[in-house]
Amino acid sequence: MSAVEQPHVLVVEDEPAQREVLAYNLEAEGFAVSRAGNGEEALLQIRENPPDIIVLDWMLPNVSGIEVCRQIKTRAETRDLPVIMLSARSEEVDRVRGLETGADDYVVKPYSVAELMARIRAQLRRTRPAAIGGQLTFEDIVLDGETHRVTRDGKPLKLGPTEFRLLSTFMEKPGRVWNREQLLDRVWGRDIYVDTRTVDVHIGRLRKALRQHGGADPLRTVRGAGYALG
Amino acid sequence: MSAVEQPHVLVVEDEPAQREVLAYNLEAEGFAVSRAGNGEEALLQIRENPPDIIVLDWMLPNVSGIEVCRQIKTRAETRDLPVIMLSARSEEVDRVRGLETGADDYVVKPYSVAELMARIRAQLRRTRPAAIGGQLTFEDIVLDGETHRVTRDGKPLKLGPTEFRLLSTFMEKPGRVWNREQLLDRVWGRDIYVDTRTVDVHIGRLRKALRQHGGADPLRTVRGAGYALG
DNA sequence: CAGCAATATAACAGTTTCATGACATGTCGG
DNA sequence: CCGACATGTCATGAAACTGTTATATTGCTG
């Protein structure tokens, strides 16, 4: 991670298990993480030690996430603080949208870690561009997280959303072997039921996409273990 | 067939809620988790299906955590099993007593999951580096658990899943002699019936793979006992 | 050195794992 | 409502891997 200084994320989530999983993932990505288990705590922390971005669960005891968000966006000194809302169901997203709380982005549970990460980066890119490297590079492949574009040897590649997330996962740690479970968690999202063999199919599609202008297959199949880039 | 890929953690905690939160978090991190609600169950599981590490609550009904730990550390065959003790008390006296029973680390409740995770990794890094994606080195052989790559004298070696696991086992304790039963347990997994002679065959295959670019055979046959690396 | 037991190796057949194309379903914008 | 695109599952065939057996070799004992 090429952060000059670690971006600081505040995670507001009342369910300890989910909070910790999220915090752990963020820490693993090189973020500095603070935690809050409820709205009051969140508002207090924002005043005492303002983060660079907030990931806010919609459902919170007492002061709801919506209310927290509203307060953040009302105060002049915190108005620029990016807020990403987490919501449990897709129907609720519409309600949240309707309420116009001013959140900068919404992520629906179950979300893929990769997706949330990408959105956090997208927000930070807006406010702290220096802290985030917008592009990932591996050999002649360049992936731009902001524009969602991938090029190989300068030529643009056409790939679907799933293939894009797959590739970004691989490109974050070139060489690392991911097993199918890990890829499902990361690319598809936790708590989603899909056959693990489906991963194979998408790997195949990604391979095809990467070869569309010629060039060798950069993906490596590790029999009995999973897949890796390079 | 059970993938012996993920490190296996045994959680011993009598309070179901706490046990599940912990197990959930561990599973989210990619560990394979077994659970035990009391000391007897824990000891039984350790015998039947030994984990790579144990997270052990101090306070347990009947057989206390201390006693479980003492028994683990008394037996020769489980002495190397890392134990992390969880305790509600924070007095120094307890810490000392906990470590006296032979626990490898000690975490005081309430603990942060991230911290516990870090300590688990630290223990595994010590005892089973390859299991958490570390690198192992022996002479000119390098095995990387993260990329699943093995090189000798810089040149990549091609080996199948079983040979890979076999080699990581040897490389975790260079010089140690493993008999065929132990190798079967560790590389093939319990509850799998294969002829012990099969080990010989795979040792042969591993030897061939290690010699594929020339170089001496680093494996040592100990007649009547088993095999060792170096 | 002969005889014996343990180990090494080669060959083989069965099984598992993976790659790929086809297809039904679902989604989204027009 | 249609059509293009995306997605998950399945069927099939190929390739890699595995366990066993049979046979050769080795090392030890006396």
CSV table of C-alpha atoms in Angstrom, one decimal, chain B residues 7-12 46 50-56 68-69 72-73 75-85 99 101-106 116 119-129 131-132 172-173 186:
chain,number,residue,atom,x,y,z
B,7,PRO,CA,-5.3,-23.7,9.9
B,8,HIS,CA,-7.5,-25.5,12.4
B,9,VAL,CA,-8.5,-23.7,15.6
B,10,LEU,CA,-10.2,-25.3,18.5
B,11,VAL,CA,-12.3,-22.9,20.6
B,12,VAL,CA,-12.9,-24.0,24.2
B,46,ILE,CA,-7.6,-32.9,20.8
B,50,PRO,CA,-5.9,-32.4,16.8
B,51,PRO,CA,-6.1,-28.7,15.8
B,52,ASP,CA,-3.2,-26.4,15.0
B,53,ILE,CA,-3.9,-24.1,17.9
B,54,ILE,CA,-6.2,-23.9,20.9
B,55,VAL,CA,-8.0,-20.9,22.3
B,56,LEU,CA,-8.9,-21.9,25.8
B,68,VAL,CA,-6.8,-28.8,30.4
B,69,CYS,CA,-3.8,-26.7,29.5
B,72,ILE,CA,-2.0,-30.7,27.0
B,73,LYS,CA,1.5,-29.6,28.0
B,75,ARG,CA,1.6,-35.2,27.1
B,76,ALA,CA,4.5,-35.5,24.7
B,77,GLU,CA,2.3,-35.7,21.7
B,78,THR,CA,0.5,-32.5,22.3
B,79,ARG,CA,3.2,-30.5,24.0
B,80,ASP,CA,3.9,-28.5,20.8
B,81,LEU,CA,0.3,-27.5,20.4
B,82,PRO,CA,0.1,-23.8,21.0
B,83,VAL,CA,-2.5,-22.7,23.7
B,84,ILE,CA,-3.8,-19.2,24.1
B,85,MET,CA,-5.6,-18.7,27.4
B,99,LEU,CA,2.0,-19.0,31.8
B,101,THR,CA,0.8,-24.0,33.3
B,102,GLY,CA,2.6,-23.8,29.9
B,103,ALA,CA,0.1,-21.6,28.0
B,104,ASP,CA,1.9,-20.0,25.1
B,105,ASP,CA,0.0,-16.7,25.4
B,106,TYR,CA,-2.6,-15.1,27.5
B,116,LEU,CA,-6.6,-12.2,19.5
B,119,ARG,CA,-1.8,-13.4,18.6
B,120,ILE,CA,-3.2,-16.5,17.0
B,121,ARG,CA,-1.2,-15.7,13.9
B,122,ALA,CA,1.9,-15.0,15.9
B,123,GLN,CA,1.7,-18.5,17.5
B,124,LEU,CA,1.0,-20.1,14.2
B,125,ARG,CA,3.8,-18.2,12.6
B,126,ARG,CA,6.1,-19.9,15.2
B,127,THR,CA,4.8,-23.4,14.8
B,128,ARG,CA,3.3,-23.7,11.3
B,129,PRO,CA,4.6,-20.8,9.2
B,131,ALA,CA,-0.1,-22.7,7.2
B,132,ILE,CA,-0.5,-18.9,7.4
B,172,GLU,CA,8.7,-26.8,9.5
B,173,LYS,CA,11.1,-28.9,11.5
B,186,ARG,CA,-0.3,-34.6,9.2
